[in-house]
XYZ file of C-alpha atoms in Angstrom:
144
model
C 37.860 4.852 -32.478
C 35.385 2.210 -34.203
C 36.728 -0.650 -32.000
C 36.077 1.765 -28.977
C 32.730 2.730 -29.778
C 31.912 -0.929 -30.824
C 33.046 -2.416 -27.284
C 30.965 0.604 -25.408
C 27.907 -0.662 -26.928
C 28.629 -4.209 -26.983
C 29.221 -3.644 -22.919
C 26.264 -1.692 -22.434
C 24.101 -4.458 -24.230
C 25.580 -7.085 -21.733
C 25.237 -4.680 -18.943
C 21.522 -4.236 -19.508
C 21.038 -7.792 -20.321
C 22.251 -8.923 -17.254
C 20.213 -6.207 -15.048
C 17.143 -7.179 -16.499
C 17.891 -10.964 -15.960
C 18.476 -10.092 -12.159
C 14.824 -7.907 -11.629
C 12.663 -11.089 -13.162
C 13.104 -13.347 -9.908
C 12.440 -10.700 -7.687
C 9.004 -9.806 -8.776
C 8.574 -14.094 -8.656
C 9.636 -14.531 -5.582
C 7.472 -11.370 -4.048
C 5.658 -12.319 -1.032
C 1.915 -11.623 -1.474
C -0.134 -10.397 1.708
C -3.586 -11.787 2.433
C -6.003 -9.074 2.860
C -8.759 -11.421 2.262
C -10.793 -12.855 5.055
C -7.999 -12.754 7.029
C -7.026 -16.921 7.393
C -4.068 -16.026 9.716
C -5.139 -13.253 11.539
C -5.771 -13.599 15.663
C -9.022 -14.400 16.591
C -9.728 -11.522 18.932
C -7.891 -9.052 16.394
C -10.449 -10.018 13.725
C -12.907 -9.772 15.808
C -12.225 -6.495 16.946
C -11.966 -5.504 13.151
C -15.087 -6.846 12.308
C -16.847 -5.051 15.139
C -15.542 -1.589 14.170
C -16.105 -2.070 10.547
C -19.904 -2.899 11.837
C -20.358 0.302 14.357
C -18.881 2.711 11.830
C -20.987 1.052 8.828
C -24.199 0.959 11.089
C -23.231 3.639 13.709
C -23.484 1.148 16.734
C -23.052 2.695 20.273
C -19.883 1.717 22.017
C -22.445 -0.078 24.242
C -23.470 -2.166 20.842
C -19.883 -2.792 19.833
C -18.580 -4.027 22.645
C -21.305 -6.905 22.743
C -21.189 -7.053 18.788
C -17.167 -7.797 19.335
C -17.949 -10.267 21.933
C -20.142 -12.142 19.774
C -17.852 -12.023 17.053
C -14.744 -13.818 19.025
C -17.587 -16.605 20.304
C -18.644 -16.877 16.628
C -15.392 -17.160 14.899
C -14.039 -20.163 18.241
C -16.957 -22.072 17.544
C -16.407 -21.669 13.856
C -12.445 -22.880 14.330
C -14.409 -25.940 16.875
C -16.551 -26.821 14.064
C -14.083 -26.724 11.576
C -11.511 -29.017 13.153
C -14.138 -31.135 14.351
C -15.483 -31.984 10.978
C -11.657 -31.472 8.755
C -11.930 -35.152 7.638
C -15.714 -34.484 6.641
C -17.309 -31.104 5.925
C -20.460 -32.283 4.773
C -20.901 -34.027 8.475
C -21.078 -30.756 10.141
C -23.042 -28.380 8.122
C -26.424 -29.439 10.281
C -24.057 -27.915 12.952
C -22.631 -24.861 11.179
C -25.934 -24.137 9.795
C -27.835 -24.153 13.474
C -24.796 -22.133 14.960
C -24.921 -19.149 12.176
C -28.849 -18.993 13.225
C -27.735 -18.671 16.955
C -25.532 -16.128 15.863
C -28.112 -14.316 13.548
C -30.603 -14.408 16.723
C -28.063 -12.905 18.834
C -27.138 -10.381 16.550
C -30.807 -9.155 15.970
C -30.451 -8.929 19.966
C -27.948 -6.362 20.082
C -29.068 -4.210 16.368
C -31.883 -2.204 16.419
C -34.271 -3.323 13.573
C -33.403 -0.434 10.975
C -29.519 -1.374 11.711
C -30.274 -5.170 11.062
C -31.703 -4.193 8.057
C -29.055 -2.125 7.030
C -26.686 -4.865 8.262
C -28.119 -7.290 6.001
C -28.447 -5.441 2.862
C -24.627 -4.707 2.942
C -23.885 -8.533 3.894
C -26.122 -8.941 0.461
C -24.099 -6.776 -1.400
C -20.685 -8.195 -0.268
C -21.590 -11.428 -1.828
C -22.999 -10.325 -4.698
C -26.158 -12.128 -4.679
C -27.580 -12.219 -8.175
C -24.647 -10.979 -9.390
C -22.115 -11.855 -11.870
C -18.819 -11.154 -13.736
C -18.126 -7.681 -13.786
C -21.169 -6.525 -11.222
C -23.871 -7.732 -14.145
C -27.351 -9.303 -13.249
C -27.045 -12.452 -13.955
C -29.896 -13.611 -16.097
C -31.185 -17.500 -16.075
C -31.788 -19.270 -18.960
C -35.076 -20.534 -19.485
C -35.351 -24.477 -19.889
């Protein structure tokens, strides 16, 4: 009866042992998704997002995303022309990049009324978190 008992348990141990061992490379090998900024994700399909994130953020007319999506898919080509223009050399094209975010930014106040611009950048201010740090704290400068 002892040497029974005592090979039940001595099974079970190696039975769990061995089920555990098999779970630990699964969760290693899971494949993470990229819900970032979306480095994969088809031009026109981001743009789209983008565009109805805007209108139901800002409450554009259909009218205003349409144009706001438009501008979106010539912003994020350019962007892709820039950036494989200057791969070898980012700091070559930021004169570039910099004067085709204003044309964008111009454009953009074309299409938004000025109380939606407004609105539009206070949220873009608040999705980087300008002035703020670790754990959504005002970061505070030292004095020299």
């Amino acid at each position: 009866m002892k040497k029974t008992l005592m090979l039940l348990v001595a099974l079970a141990f190696a039975t769990a042992g061995t089920s555990f061992a098999q779970t630990a490379p699964a969760a290693a090998t899971k494949v993470k998704m990229h819900h970032g900024k979306g480095g994969h994700q088809d031009p026109a399909k981001k743009a789209d997002h983008k565009a109805a994130k805007m209108a139901k953020e800002l409450g554009l007319s259909a009218d205003q995303e349409a144009k706001v999506e438009q501008l979106m898919l010539a912003r994020q080509q350019e962007t892709a022309a820039l950036k494989a223009k200057y791969a070898a050399d980012k700091t070559a094209g930021r004169a570039e990049m910099k004067a085709s975010h204003e044309k964008f930014t111009a454009q953009l106040k074309g299409i938004l009324t000025p109380e939606q611009y407004a609105k539009f950048d206070k949220l873009k201010d608040e999705h980087r978190g300008h002035g703020k740090g670790p754990g959504g704290k005002t970061k505070v400068k030292a004095k020299a």
